[in-house]
Structure formats: structure tokens, C-alpha cells
Amino acid sequence: MAFEGLTEKLQQTFKKLRGKGKLSEKDVKEGMREVKLALLEADVNFLVVKDFINKVTERAAGSEVMDSLTPGQQVIKIVNQQLVELMGGTSSKPVFSSRGITKIMLVGLQGAGKTTAAAKLAKYFEKHNGKHPLMVACDIYRPAAVKQLHVVGDKAGIPVFSMGEKIKPSDIAKAGIAEAEKSGRDVVILDTAGRLHIDDTLMQELEDMKNKIKPDQVLLVVDAMTGQDAVNVAESFNGRIGIDGVILTKLDGDTRGGAAISVKAVTGKPIIFAGTGEKVEDIEPFHPDRMASRILGMGDVLTLIEKAQQGFDEKKALELNRKLKSQQFTLEDFLEQLGQVKNMGPIDQIMGMIPGMKAGKMGPMEIDEKELARIEAIIKSMTPEERREPSIINGSRRKRIAAGSGTRIQQVNRLIKQFEQTRKLMKQFSDMGKNPRKGKPGFPFM
Ligand SMILES: Nc1nc2c(ncn2[C@@H]2O[C@H](COP(=O)(O)OP(=O)(O)OP(=O)(O)O)[C@@H](O)[C@H]2O)c(=O)[nH]1
Ligand SMILES: [Mg+2]
């Protein structure tokens, strides 16, 4: 999981700060030294770190901290605010041309994720902005690059325009835009070639394309796993071609975080989207505030809720709520819930967004994908009646269900027991929801 090392170190420091009733100058200094080391270790650009630490230290010395009853908390709050600021403050939305076609050119080094990002963006714009994108295959160099764009286009359900590998990329781009006009498409996404390193020929060609087609936006795709190198790449591309924003890919990997934290500060260009997996759905708008919370281990609750809402059918959620309250929740509903949880994406990723939860170390809450599949198989082997009223599942029924689902009787027993516990738990959660002062309401999917 991304940022793990950084988050862990910052949390240790915060714990020390929080534990103190009063903070001396020395405490702040020591805390900042630790934050500094953690950031450097996460491969954040050293000038960026220096500036960051200076700003936080200056504010921490002010009265808002020293006169506060909870100085440790105040310092953490400042670190959070400065981190949000560092990553661009507010989130940047993609800009669409008010009339005519919006032309978006994707550029970046080899393997950064341009082709994948093209399909992800197209699908995202279609789903969330009501757009009708067309992708254009302008990488004529890497073998099978054109084919690859067609493959991801198929997966995303987005049309792809290509002209083989014999025509100049900028001419293909032009023809692609003409095609979009003809077929009533309103966004054109140009997938360009990458190189292993920044070289003159590539830059020349991209410049040429930019001059010819005058894109509304040039978005640079960078691989978060490459840390500070990603930032250097961004600086070079920006200097030579001029970019409008960044798509940071592979945030699902174990990136230490350097790129996400330094890109904006070094290039002045915001991260607009983050790639979080290999599938066409795995893209999220980049929100500096949410990212900061995630890095500081405060959890990214907002993204989690959005994901839950996307994966959730609202009507079903209301129906579920009603059933919970009237205690009619059955194994059938449980099965549906599992499906919805799976819709939200890899469990591991989701858990990482919950404050205080660490991916892979979920303790008693542990759910893994295999276990989910097993539970699904067991429930599917039950009759509708059994799903509605698990109490009728006696010994011989258990045996039949185990055989039908390829599991053991103990596993069936465990599921039924877990279900009963969940039903009780859900009852408690829904009771809490009625009276907020009694406790925190549960997450929507729990
Ligand atoms: N885990 C993960 N993998 C990704 C992500 N984005 C892209 N990839 C993978 O990274 C690899 C390279 O992606 P491409 O989209 O082909 O990269 P590209 O920039 O078009 O590469 P070239 O065309 O060779 O320059 C592929 O295996 C993708 O599946 C992401 O956000 N997360
Ligand atoms: Mg490509």
C-alpha cells in the first residue's frame, strides 16, 4: 500500500507530540526533525522538505499552538494544512472547452501509463461528465501500441481512431479530431508515444503535435513509483512542451509518496487525477486534502464514502436500511452486501482508507477476497428459505450446503455464526444512527 512507511513514521511522531500537555520549543524541534526525516525517506524533494519544515516550525512557534490546551493536536493540524497546501490546496477539475471539441494530449515516459490513462479518462468523462470521447492512437513506434489502445478502448467501451503506423503522429492527431467532428464526439484524447528517457526527437515530435492541433490541455502521465524522478520528468516536460496538469499513476503500488507530495511544488502544475490500479475504472480525481489525510493516517473517509456510493445502489441501500431496522436482514441481503462491497474495489485498498486501519493488518475485521468467494459459494448453496431463516439449517442441511459449495461443515457453521453476530452488530449500528449522541454511526457498508 502506498505511503505506508511515511504514514507509520508520522504517526509515531504525532503520538509523541499528542502525549504532551505542554510543548517546549525543543519538543517542536525534535518533532519537526522526525517529520523531515520521514519526508526525505519518502523521496520528497529536499528543497520542498526544507520549505515545508520551515513553514510548519514558524507556525508552530506561534500562539495558536503554544497557548492552546492541546498543543500536540495543533501541530498535527498545521502539518496537515501545510501538506494540503503543498499538494495544491484545492483540487483541480479537468476543463472542457465551452464549445467544440475538447482536445486532450497525454504525454509521458515509456510505461508511465499513458495508454491506460487514456481509456480511464475517457470512461471517467463519459460516466461523470456526460461526455462522448474518442481516443486517437498516435503512438506509431512501440510495436502493438495501436492494438493496445484498441484493446483498452474495447474494455472501456470507447471508440478508437487509428491509422496504422506509417503516418506522422501529428497528422493522425489532426485526422482524429476531424473524425470526432464528423461522428459527433466532444472530447478527443490523444495517446502519444513514450521513450525510456527524455530525448530530443520525442520532445520535438510532441512540440510539433502541440503546435499543430493546439490541445486544450496537455496532461503529463507520471508513474508515482518512480518517486523524485517523476518530479524531474515533470519539470523537463513542462519546460519543453508546457503541461497543464499531471496524472499520477500506480498510486496503488508501494510508492513512498515523494512524487505525489512534490510535483505541484516543483512544477507549479497540479495533479488532476490519480491512477489506482490496472483496470479502466481505477482512476480518482486527486484531492490534496484527502491525500494529506491519507498520508497522515487520518484515513480518506470522503473517497471511501464516494466509492461506497458508487458501488451502492441507493434504492437497495434504503431498502437495506429498512430491513435492518425491522430486523428482517437475511443471508440473501448479506450476499447482496458482499457483492456491493466487492463492487467498491479491492478490499485491501478500501480498508487502507479507513482511519486507523492498515491494509493487510485488519485484525478481527479481516476479510480477504478468497474468504468472500467462499462465503458467496456457501450462501448460494442454500435454499431461499434457508437464506431467509438460517435457524432452520440443521445438521443434515449443513452437510448438504457444505457439499454443494465445496466447503467443510465447520466453514458453514462459522458463516452462520458470523451472520448472526453481524445481524446483531448491524442492529446496534442502526440504533446508534438513530441517536447520534450515543455513538458514531457506522460506515455505510457495515
Ligand atoms: N497498478 C497499476 N498499474 C498501472 C496503472 N496505470 C498503468 N498501469 C500498468 O502499467 C503498464 C504500462 O501502462 P501503459 O498504459 O501501457 O503505459 P504507456 O505510458 O502507454 O507506455 P508506452 O506506450 O510504452 O509508452 C501496464 O501494464 C498497465 O497495466 C495504475 O494506476 N496502477
Ligand atoms: Mg502507450
GROMACS .gro file of C-alpha atoms and ligand atoms in nm:
model
  479
    1MET     CA    1   0.000   0.000   0.000
    2ALA     CA    2   0.121   0.343  -0.091
    3PHE     CA    3   0.272   0.573   0.171
    4GLU     CA    4   0.286   0.303   0.436
    5GLY     CA    5   0.634   0.384   0.563
    6LEU     CA    6   0.572   0.756   0.568
    7THR     CA    7   0.239   0.724   0.742
    8GLU     CA    8   0.382   0.496   1.006
    9LYS     CA    9   0.670   0.732   1.087
   10LEU     CA   10   0.448   1.039   1.101
   11GLN     CA   11   0.206   0.860   1.329
   12GLN     CA   12   0.486   0.774   1.571
   13THR     CA   13   0.591   1.137   1.581
   14PHE     CA   14   0.235   1.257   1.624
   15LYS     CA   15   0.180   1.015   1.907
   16LYS     CA   16   0.472   1.166   2.097
   17LEU     CA   17   0.350   1.521   2.031
   18ARG     CA   18  -0.002   1.440   2.131
   19GLY     CA   19   0.110   1.283   2.455
   20LYS     CA   20   0.249   1.609   2.587
   21GLY     CA   21   0.037   1.854   2.782
   22LYS     CA   22   0.276   2.137   2.705
   23LEU     CA   23   0.517   2.164   2.417
   24SER     CA   24   0.858   2.318   2.459
   25GLU     CA   25   1.049   2.464   2.171
   26LYS     CA   26   1.272   2.160   2.193
   27ASP     CA   27   0.976   1.923   2.158
   28VAL     CA   28   0.864   2.100   1.842
   29LYS     CA   29   1.216   2.096   1.704
   30GLU     CA   30   1.254   1.726   1.772
   31GLY     CA   31   0.913   1.654   1.619
   32MET     CA   32   0.999   1.852   1.308
   33ARG     CA   33   1.330   1.674   1.274
   34GLU     CA   34   1.142   1.346   1.264
   35VAL     CA   35   0.887   1.474   1.013
   36LYS     CA   36   1.174   1.597   0.798
   37LEU     CA   37   1.346   1.259   0.800
   38ALA     CA   38   1.021   1.080   0.723
   39LEU     CA   39   0.957   1.305   0.423
   40LEU     CA   40   1.311   1.269   0.291
   41GLU     CA   41   1.288   0.895   0.327
   42ALA     CA   42   0.962   0.903   0.131
   43ASP     CA   43   1.165   1.057  -0.151
   44VAL     CA   44   1.019   1.404  -0.129
   45ASN     CA   45   1.239   1.665  -0.295
   46PHE     CA   46   1.477   1.808  -0.031
   47LEU     CA   47   1.407   2.172  -0.114
   48VAL     CA   48   1.038   2.103  -0.081
   49VAL     CA   49   1.100   1.938   0.257
   50LYS     CA   50   1.310   2.228   0.379
   51ASP     CA   51   1.049   2.484   0.289
   52PHE     CA   52   0.774   2.272   0.439
   53ILE     CA   53   0.953   2.227   0.771
   54ASN     CA   54   1.031   2.597   0.794
   55LYS     CA   55   0.669   2.689   0.742
   56VAL     CA   56   0.538   2.440   0.994
   57THR     CA   57   0.800   2.533   1.254
   58GLU     CA   58   0.724   2.901   1.218
   59ARG     CA   59   0.354   2.848   1.266
   60ALA     CA   60   0.411   2.601   1.550
   61ALA     CA   61   0.602   2.867   1.742
   62GLY     CA   62   0.302   3.099   1.724
   63SER     CA   63   0.040   3.149   1.990
   64GLU     CA   64  -0.218   2.930   1.817
   65VAL     CA   65  -0.008   2.636   1.935
   66MET     CA   66   0.170   2.750   2.246
   67ASP     CA   67  -0.139   2.892   2.418
   68SER     CA   68  -0.355   2.602   2.316
   69LEU     CA   69  -0.475   2.339   2.561
   70THR     CA   70  -0.383   2.071   2.309
   71PRO     CA   71  -0.059   2.191   2.155
   72GLY     CA   72   0.026   1.849   2.008
   73GLN     CA   73  -0.303   1.840   1.821
   74GLN     CA   74  -0.243   2.191   1.693
   75VAL     CA   75   0.094   2.096   1.548
   76ILE     CA   76  -0.062   1.798   1.373
   77LYS     CA   77  -0.331   2.028   1.237
   78ILE     CA   78  -0.067   2.261   1.098
   79VAL     CA   79   0.125   1.975   0.939
   80ASN     CA   80  -0.198   1.866   0.777
   81GLN     CA   81  -0.283   2.214   0.650
   82GLN     CA   82   0.064   2.272   0.510
   83LEU     CA   83   0.063   1.933   0.344
   84VAL     CA   84  -0.267   2.012   0.173
   85GLU     CA   85  -0.122   2.345   0.066
   86LEU     CA   86   0.191   2.177  -0.066
   87MET     CA   87  -0.008   1.945  -0.288
   88GLY     CA   88  -0.200   2.231  -0.442
   89GLY     CA   89  -0.461   2.332  -0.185
   90THR     CA   90  -0.784   2.280  -0.370
   91SER     CA   91  -0.845   2.004  -0.618
   92SER     CA   92  -0.823   2.087  -0.988
   93LYS     CA   93  -1.100   1.983  -1.219
   94PRO     CA   94  -1.046   1.896  -1.583
   95VAL     CA   95  -1.154   2.185  -1.802
   96PHE     CA   96  -1.377   2.126  -2.102
   97SER     CA   97  -1.392   2.359  -2.395
   98SER     CA   98  -1.720   2.552  -2.379
   99ARG     CA   99  -1.788   2.488  -2.744
  100GLY     CA  100  -1.643   2.245  -2.990
  101ILE     CA  101  -1.424   1.953  -2.911
  102THR     CA  102  -1.203   1.938  -2.604
  103LYS     CA  103  -0.863   1.814  -2.713
  104ILE     CA  104  -0.652   1.645  -2.451
  105MET     CA  105  -0.299   1.534  -2.526
  106LEU     CA  106  -0.137   1.275  -2.299
  107VAL     CA  107   0.239   1.274  -2.279
  108GLY     CA  108   0.494   1.091  -2.065
  109LEU     CA  109   0.777   0.844  -2.049
  110GLN     CA  110   0.755   0.483  -2.158
  111GLY     CA  111   0.542   0.268  -1.933
  112ALA     CA  112   0.415   0.560  -1.727
  113GLY     CA  113   0.059   0.456  -1.802
  114LYS     CA  114  -0.050   0.687  -2.086
  115THR     CA  115  -0.244   0.433  -2.286
  116THR     CA  116  -0.416   0.300  -1.976
  117ALA     CA  117  -0.486   0.654  -1.856
  118ALA     CA  118  -0.640   0.743  -2.194
  119ALA     CA  119  -0.905   0.475  -2.151
  120LYS     CA  120  -0.956   0.554  -1.783
  121LEU     CA  121  -1.004   0.924  -1.852
  122ALA     CA  122  -1.237   0.860  -2.144
  123LYS     CA  123  -1.453   0.632  -1.935
  124TYR     CA  124  -1.446   0.873  -1.643
  125PHE     CA  125  -1.555   1.169  -1.859
  126GLU     CA  126  -1.831   0.963  -2.011
  127LYS     CA  127  -1.963   0.848  -1.674
  128HIS     CA  128  -1.920   1.164  -1.469
  129ASN     CA  129  -1.929   1.447  -1.720
  130GLY     CA  130  -2.170   1.307  -1.979
  131LYS     CA  131  -1.905   1.333  -2.250
  132HIS     CA  132  -1.859   1.125  -2.564
  133PRO     CA  133  -1.486   1.078  -2.601
  134LEU     CA  134  -1.284   0.943  -2.888
  135MET     CA  135  -0.933   0.808  -2.837
  136VAL     CA  136  -0.671   0.856  -3.103
  137ALA     CA  137  -0.370   0.624  -3.146
  138CYS     CA  138  -0.068   0.848  -3.206
  139ASP     CA  139   0.198   0.605  -3.084
  140ILE     CA  140   0.337   0.462  -3.406
  141TYR     CA  141   0.664   0.342  -3.260
  142ARG     CA  142   0.615   0.078  -2.994
  143PRO     CA  143   0.507  -0.248  -3.156
  144ALA     CA  144   0.141  -0.321  -3.091
  145ALA     CA  145   0.078   0.019  -2.928
  146VAL     CA  146  -0.213   0.085  -3.165
  147LYS     CA  147  -0.356  -0.256  -3.091
  148GLN     CA  148  -0.322  -0.194  -2.718
  149LEU     CA  149  -0.529   0.124  -2.740
  150HIS     CA  150  -0.799  -0.068  -2.927
  151VAL     CA  151  -0.797  -0.333  -2.655
  152VAL     CA  152  -0.838  -0.086  -2.369
  153GLY     CA  153  -1.090   0.107  -2.579
  154ASP     CA  154  -1.298  -0.209  -2.608
  155LYS     CA  155  -1.277  -0.265  -2.235
  156ALA     CA  156  -1.389   0.090  -2.164
  157GLY     CA  157  -1.649   0.091  -2.441
  158ILE     CA  158  -1.486   0.396  -2.600
  159PRO     CA  159  -1.424   0.424  -2.977
  160VAL     CA  160  -1.066   0.442  -3.100
  161PHE     CA  161  -0.938   0.613  -3.412
  162SER     CA  162  -0.616   0.482  -3.566
  163MET     CA  163  -0.432   0.499  -3.898
  164GLY     CA  164  -0.171   0.230  -3.858
  165GLU     CA  165   0.195   0.309  -3.808
  166LYS     CA  166   0.304   0.477  -4.130
  167ILE     CA  167   0.162   0.824  -4.085
  168LYS     CA  168   0.311   1.109  -3.884
  169PRO     CA  169   0.162   1.129  -3.531
  170SER     CA  170   0.059   1.491  -3.568
  171ASP     CA  171  -0.127   1.407  -3.889
  172ILE     CA  172  -0.302   1.118  -3.718
  173ALA     CA  173  -0.400   1.358  -3.439
  174LYS     CA  174  -0.546   1.601  -3.692
  175ALA     CA  175  -0.737   1.329  -3.872
  176GLY     CA  176  -0.864   1.200  -3.538
  177ILE     CA  177  -1.005   1.539  -3.450
  178ALA     CA  178  -1.174   1.562  -3.789
  179GLU     CA  179  -1.322   1.217  -3.729
  180ALA     CA  180  -1.453   1.329  -3.390
  181GLU     CA  181  -1.623   1.626  -3.554
  182LYS     CA  182  -1.782   1.403  -3.812
  183SER     CA  183  -1.907   1.147  -3.563
  184GLY     CA  184  -2.026   1.394  -3.302
  185ARG     CA  185  -1.766   1.320  -3.035
  186ASP     CA  186  -1.692   1.604  -2.795
  187VAL     CA  187  -1.365   1.500  -2.628
  188VAL     CA  188  -1.058   1.374  -2.809
  189ILE     CA  189  -0.786   1.201  -2.610
  190LEU     CA  190  -0.455   1.163  -2.788
  191ASP     CA  191  -0.237   0.871  -2.680
  192THR     CA  192   0.123   0.951  -2.770
  193ALA     CA  193   0.447   0.753  -2.772
  194GLY     CA  194   0.681   0.728  -2.477
  195ARG     CA  195   1.057   0.695  -2.456
  196LEU     CA  196   1.277   0.541  -2.193
  197HIS     CA  197   1.440   0.877  -2.126
  198ILE     CA  198   1.360   1.227  -2.229
  199ASP     CA  199   1.514   1.272  -2.572
  200ASP     CA  200   1.513   1.544  -2.827
  201THR     CA  201   1.334   1.357  -3.103
  202LEU     CA  202   1.040   1.279  -2.878
  203MET     CA  203   1.017   1.633  -2.747
  204GLN     CA  204   1.038   1.771  -3.099
  205GLU     CA  205   0.758   1.549  -3.215
  206LEU     CA  206   0.533   1.634  -2.921
  207GLU     CA  207   0.601   2.002  -2.967
  208ASP     CA  208   0.511   1.968  -3.332
  209MET     CA  209   0.185   1.797  -3.243
  210LYS     CA  210   0.102   2.058  -2.983
  211ASN     CA  211   0.160   2.341  -3.232
  212LYS     CA  212  -0.047   2.174  -3.499
  213ILE     CA  213  -0.353   2.074  -3.304
  214LYS     CA  214  -0.349   2.328  -3.020
  215PRO     CA  215  -0.479   2.099  -2.746
  216ASP     CA  216  -0.695   2.244  -2.470
  217GLN     CA  217  -0.487   2.052  -2.221
  218VAL     CA  218  -0.157   1.871  -2.221
  219LEU     CA  219  -0.159   1.624  -1.935
  220LEU     CA  220   0.160   1.458  -1.825
  221VAL     CA  221   0.130   1.099  -1.709
  222VAL     CA  222   0.386   1.006  -1.444
  223ASP     CA  223   0.447   0.689  -1.252
  224ALA     CA  224   0.426   0.751  -0.877
  225MET     CA  225   0.656   0.458  -0.812
  226THR     CA  226   0.949   0.647  -0.963
  227GLY     CA  227   0.947   0.896  -0.675
  228GLN     CA  228   1.156   1.206  -0.724
  229ASP     CA  229   1.245   1.101  -1.078
  230ALA     CA  230   0.882   1.157  -1.162
  231VAL     CA  231   0.923   1.513  -1.048
  232ASN     CA  232   1.233   1.564  -1.265
  233VAL     CA  233   1.046   1.424  -1.563
  234ALA     CA  234   0.758   1.659  -1.495
  235GLU     CA  235   0.994   1.954  -1.479
  236SER     CA  236   1.154   1.865  -1.814
  237PHE     CA  237   0.827   1.809  -1.995
  238ASN     CA  238   0.688   2.129  -1.853
  239GLY     CA  239   0.995   2.326  -1.954
  240ARG     CA  240   0.999   2.195  -2.307
  241ILE     CA  241   0.638   2.141  -2.408
  242GLY     CA  242   0.440   2.307  -2.135
  243ILE     CA  243   0.192   2.096  -1.944
  244ASP     CA  244  -0.135   2.188  -1.779
  245GLY     CA  245  -0.156   1.916  -1.521
  246VAL     CA  246  -0.042   1.574  -1.410
  247ILE     CA  247  -0.197   1.232  -1.394
  248LEU     CA  248  -0.016   1.034  -1.127
  249THR     CA  249  -0.040   0.661  -1.191
  250LYS     CA  250   0.025   0.349  -0.985
  251LEU     CA  251  -0.069   0.502  -0.654
  252ASP     CA  252  -0.192   0.154  -0.568
  253GLY     CA  253   0.166   0.032  -0.562
  254ASP     CA  254   0.400   0.072  -0.269
  255THR     CA  255   0.512   0.418  -0.370
  256ARG     CA  256   0.679   0.604  -0.088
  257GLY     CA  257   0.487   0.915  -0.177
  258GLY     CA  258   0.760   1.153  -0.294
  259ALA     CA  259   0.605   1.226  -0.631
  260ALA     CA  260   0.257   1.295  -0.503
  261ILE     CA  261   0.394   1.534  -0.245
  262SER     CA  262   0.647   1.725  -0.455
  263VAL     CA  263   0.508   1.750  -0.809
  264LYS     CA  264   0.298   2.060  -0.755
  265ALA     CA  265   0.559   2.242  -0.552
  266VAL     CA  266   0.834   2.182  -0.807
  267THR     CA  267   0.646   2.228  -1.134
  268GLY     CA  268   0.363   2.454  -1.030
  269LYS     CA  269   0.127   2.216  -1.210
  270PRO     CA  270  -0.142   2.034  -1.017
  271ILE     CA  271  -0.207   1.662  -1.005
  272ILE     CA  272  -0.554   1.626  -1.151
  273PHE     CA  273  -0.613   1.252  -1.147
  274ALA     CA  274  -0.460   0.953  -0.974
  275GLY     CA  275  -0.445   0.604  -1.121
  276THR     CA  276  -0.508   0.338  -0.860
  277GLY     CA  277  -0.497   0.010  -1.050
  278GLU     CA  278  -0.478  -0.163  -1.383
  279LYS     CA  279  -0.849  -0.168  -1.463
  280VAL     CA  280  -1.022   0.107  -1.662
  281GLU     CA  281  -1.228   0.209  -1.358
  282ASP     CA  282  -0.922   0.262  -1.141
  283ILE     CA  283  -0.896   0.638  -1.155
  284GLU     CA  284  -0.983   0.904  -0.898
  285PRO     CA  285  -0.981   1.282  -0.905
  286PHE     CA  286  -0.686   1.397  -0.695
  287HIS     CA  287  -0.790   1.586  -0.384
  288PRO     CA  288  -0.496   1.737  -0.192
  289ASP     CA  289  -0.689   1.744   0.134
  290ARG     CA  290  -0.794   1.383   0.114
  291MET     CA  291  -0.448   1.276   0.008
  292ALA     CA  292  -0.299   1.459   0.305
  293SER     CA  293  -0.535   1.280   0.543
  294ARG     CA  294  -0.442   0.951   0.386
  295ILE     CA  295  -0.071   1.022   0.419
  296LEU     CA  296  -0.107   1.132   0.780
  297GLY     CA  297  -0.300   0.817   0.861
  298MET     CA  298  -0.621   1.004   0.930
  299GLY     CA  299  -0.791   0.798   0.664
  300ASP     CA  300  -0.953   0.911   0.346
  301VAL     CA  301  -1.309   0.890   0.459
  302LEU     CA  302  -1.457   1.105   0.184
  303THR     CA  303  -1.319   0.896  -0.101
  304LEU     CA  304  -1.434   0.589   0.084
  305ILE     CA  305  -1.785   0.722   0.108
  306GLU     CA  306  -1.784   0.820  -0.259
  307LYS     CA  307  -1.669   0.474  -0.354
  308ALA     CA  308  -1.937   0.325  -0.136
  309GLN     CA  309  -2.198   0.540  -0.303
  310GLN     CA  310  -2.077   0.445  -0.647
  311GLY     CA  311  -2.072   0.076  -0.566
  312PHE     CA  312  -2.402   0.109  -0.389
  313ASP     CA  313  -2.738   0.111  -0.544
  314GLU     CA  314  -2.916   0.383  -0.349
  315LYS     CA  315  -3.256   0.219  -0.360
  316LYS     CA  316  -3.109  -0.103  -0.236
  317ALA     CA  317  -2.931   0.083   0.041
  318LEU     CA  318  -3.258   0.236   0.159
  319GLU     CA  319  -3.429  -0.100   0.145
  320LEU     CA  320  -3.141  -0.248   0.341
  321ASN     CA  321  -3.170   0.021   0.600
  322ARG     CA  322  -3.538  -0.053   0.641
  323LYS     CA  323  -3.469  -0.422   0.680
  324LEU     CA  324  -3.200  -0.359   0.936
  325LYS     CA  325  -3.434  -0.155   1.145
  326SER     CA  326  -3.711  -0.407   1.127
  327GLN     CA  327  -3.466  -0.691   1.182
  328GLN     CA  328  -3.558  -0.863   0.857
  329PHE     CA  329  -3.199  -0.877   0.743
  330THR     CA  330  -3.133  -1.217   0.587
  331LEU     CA  331  -2.847  -1.411   0.438
  332GLU     CA  332  -2.984  -1.311   0.099
  333ASP     CA  333  -2.926  -0.946   0.188
  334PHE     CA  334  -2.590  -1.042   0.327
  335LEU     CA  335  -2.498  -1.194  -0.009
  336GLU     CA  336  -2.604  -0.879  -0.186
  337GLN     CA  337  -2.399  -0.672   0.055
  338LEU     CA  338  -2.094  -0.879  -0.025
  339GLY     CA  339  -2.148  -0.811  -0.393
  340GLN     CA  340  -2.165  -0.441  -0.323
  341VAL     CA  341  -1.853  -0.443  -0.112
  342LYS     CA  342  -1.678  -0.619  -0.399
  343ASN     CA  343  -1.807  -0.354  -0.642
  344MET     CA  344  -1.623  -0.092  -0.445
  345GLY     CA  345  -1.286  -0.232  -0.542
  346PRO     CA  346  -1.015  -0.438  -0.380
  347ILE     CA  347  -1.088  -0.480  -0.010
  348ASP     CA  348  -0.731  -0.403   0.075
  349GLN     CA  349  -0.745  -0.062  -0.089
  350ILE     CA  350  -1.072   0.022   0.078
  351MET     CA  351  -0.952  -0.076   0.422
  352GLY     CA  352  -0.648   0.147   0.377
  353MET     CA  353  -0.880   0.446   0.353
  354ILE     CA  354  -1.040   0.389   0.691
  355PRO     CA  355  -0.875   0.589   0.967
  356GLY     CA  356  -0.668   0.371   1.194
  357MET     CA  357  -0.690   0.070   0.964
  358LYS     CA  358  -0.390  -0.055   0.787
  359ALA     CA  359  -0.417  -0.254   0.471
  360GLY     CA  360  -0.334  -0.616   0.537
  361LYS     CA  361  -0.345  -0.571   0.915
  362MET     CA  362  -0.710  -0.555   0.986
  363GLY     CA  363  -0.716  -0.771   1.295
  364PRO     CA  364  -1.055  -0.907   1.384
  365MET     CA  365  -1.215  -0.729   1.086
  366GLU     CA  366  -1.002  -0.923   0.844
  367ILE     CA  367  -1.178  -1.007   0.518
  368ASP     CA  368  -0.992  -1.143   0.223
  369GLU     CA  369  -1.114  -1.191  -0.130
  370LYS     CA  370  -1.090  -1.568  -0.115
  371GLU     CA  371  -1.294  -1.575   0.201
  372LEU     CA  372  -1.556  -1.359   0.027
  373ALA     CA  373  -1.576  -1.605  -0.260
  374ARG     CA  374  -1.617  -1.893  -0.014
  375ILE     CA  375  -1.895  -1.716   0.173
  376GLU     CA  376  -2.067  -1.645  -0.155
  377ALA     CA  377  -2.048  -2.011  -0.255
  378ILE     CA  378  -2.191  -2.124   0.077
  379ILE     CA  379  -2.485  -1.885   0.066
  380LYS     CA  380  -2.556  -1.974  -0.295
  381SER     CA  381  -2.582  -2.340  -0.196
  382MET     CA  382  -2.864  -2.263   0.043
  383THR     CA  383  -3.230  -2.269  -0.049
  384PRO     CA  384  -3.410  -1.932  -0.047
  385GLU     CA  385  -3.590  -2.041   0.265
  386GLU     CA  386  -3.263  -2.119   0.443
  387ARG     CA  387  -3.122  -1.782   0.343
  388ARG     CA  388  -3.419  -1.606   0.492
  389GLU     CA  389  -3.429  -1.810   0.810
  390PRO     CA  390  -3.087  -1.954   0.892
  391SER     CA  391  -3.220  -2.101   1.216
  392ILE     CA  392  -3.379  -2.388   1.021
  393ILE     CA  393  -3.039  -2.503   0.898
  394ASN     CA  394  -2.993  -2.825   1.091
  395GLY     CA  395  -2.715  -3.085   1.076
  396SER     CA  396  -2.819  -3.257   0.756
  397ARG     CA  397  -2.881  -2.928   0.581
  398ARG     CA  398  -2.537  -2.809   0.687
  399LYS     CA  399  -2.386  -3.122   0.539
  400ARG     CA  400  -2.569  -3.067   0.212
  401ILE     CA  401  -2.463  -2.699   0.194
  402ALA     CA  402  -2.101  -2.784   0.262
  403ALA     CA  403  -2.102  -3.047  -0.012
  404GLY     CA  404  -2.279  -2.814  -0.253
  405SER     CA  405  -2.034  -2.530  -0.200
  406GLY     CA  406  -1.719  -2.738  -0.183
  407THR     CA  407  -1.651  -2.631   0.176
  408ARG     CA  408  -1.640  -2.806   0.511
  409ILE     CA  409  -1.920  -2.819   0.765
  410GLN     CA  410  -1.711  -2.611   1.007
  411GLN     CA  411  -1.694  -2.335   0.749
  412VAL     CA  412  -2.070  -2.340   0.707
  413ASN     CA  413  -2.111  -2.329   1.083
  414ARG     CA  414  -1.875  -2.039   1.109
  415LEU     CA  415  -2.059  -1.841   0.845
  416ILE     CA  416  -2.394  -1.891   1.013
  417LYS     CA  417  -2.247  -1.782   1.342
  418GLN     CA  418  -2.080  -1.481   1.183
  419PHE     CA  419  -2.403  -1.388   1.017
  420GLU     CA  420  -2.591  -1.394   1.347
  421GLN     CA  421  -2.322  -1.174   1.502
  422THR     CA  422  -2.333  -0.937   1.207
  423ARG     CA  423  -2.708  -0.914   1.233
  424LYS     CA  424  -2.673  -0.817   1.597
  425LEU     CA  425  -2.398  -0.569   1.518
  426MET     CA  426  -2.597  -0.411   1.240
  427LYS     CA  427  -2.889  -0.373   1.471
  428GLN     CA  428  -2.662  -0.185   1.710
  429PHE     CA  429  -2.524   0.033   1.433
  430SER     CA  430  -2.864   0.125   1.307
  431ASP     CA  431  -2.976   0.205   1.662
  432MET     CA  432  -2.676   0.433   1.701
  433GLY     CA  433  -2.767   0.606   1.376
  434LYS     CA  434  -3.099   0.700   1.530
  435ASN     CA  435  -2.932   0.872   1.818
  436PRO     CA  436  -2.605   1.028   1.708
  437ARG     CA  437  -2.504   1.127   2.058
  438LYS     CA  438  -2.495   0.766   2.165
  439GLY     CA  439  -2.202   0.682   1.942
  440LYS     CA  440  -2.058   0.712   1.600
  441PRO     CA  441  -2.272   0.588   1.312
  442GLY     CA  442  -2.121   0.302   1.117
  443PHE     CA  443  -1.985   0.315   0.768
  444PRO     CA  444  -2.250   0.271   0.502
  445PHE     CA  445  -2.145  -0.078   0.412
  446MET     CA  446  -2.101  -0.220   0.757
  447LIG     N1  447  -0.104  -0.098  -1.079
  447LIG     C1  448  -0.120  -0.008  -1.174
  447LIG     N2  449  -0.075  -0.035  -1.296
  447LIG     C2  450  -0.092   0.058  -1.392
  447LIG     C3  451  -0.156   0.182  -1.367
  447LIG     N3  452  -0.159   0.252  -1.482
  447LIG     C4  453  -0.097   0.176  -1.574
  447LIG     N4  454  -0.055   0.057  -1.521
  447LIG     C5  455   0.018  -0.051  -1.586
  447LIG     O1  456   0.143  -0.003  -1.630
  447LIG     C6  457   0.181  -0.064  -1.751
  447LIG     C7  458   0.213   0.039  -1.856
  447LIG     O2  459   0.095   0.109  -1.890
  447LIG     P1  460   0.070   0.173  -2.032
  447LIG     O3  461  -0.062   0.241  -2.026
  447LIG     O4  462   0.091   0.076  -2.139
  447LIG     O5  463   0.187   0.281  -2.034
  447LIG     P2  464   0.227   0.379  -2.151
  447LIG     O6  465   0.270   0.506  -2.089
  447LIG     O7  466   0.121   0.386  -2.254
  447LIG     O8  467   0.355   0.303  -2.209
  447LIG     P3  468   0.422   0.320  -2.355
  447LIG     O9  469   0.312   0.320  -2.454
  447LIG    O10  470   0.513   0.203  -2.366
  447LIG    O11  471   0.499   0.448  -2.351
  447LIG     C8  472   0.067  -0.156  -1.789
  447LIG    O12  473   0.097  -0.286  -1.751
  447LIG     C9  474  -0.051  -0.103  -1.710
  447LIG    O13  475  -0.144  -0.202  -1.682
  447LIG    C10  476  -0.204   0.208  -1.233
  447LIG    O14  477  -0.259   0.313  -1.198
  447LIG     N5  478  -0.183   0.110  -1.141
  448MG      MG  479   0.123   0.357  -2.457
   0.00000   0.00000   0.00000
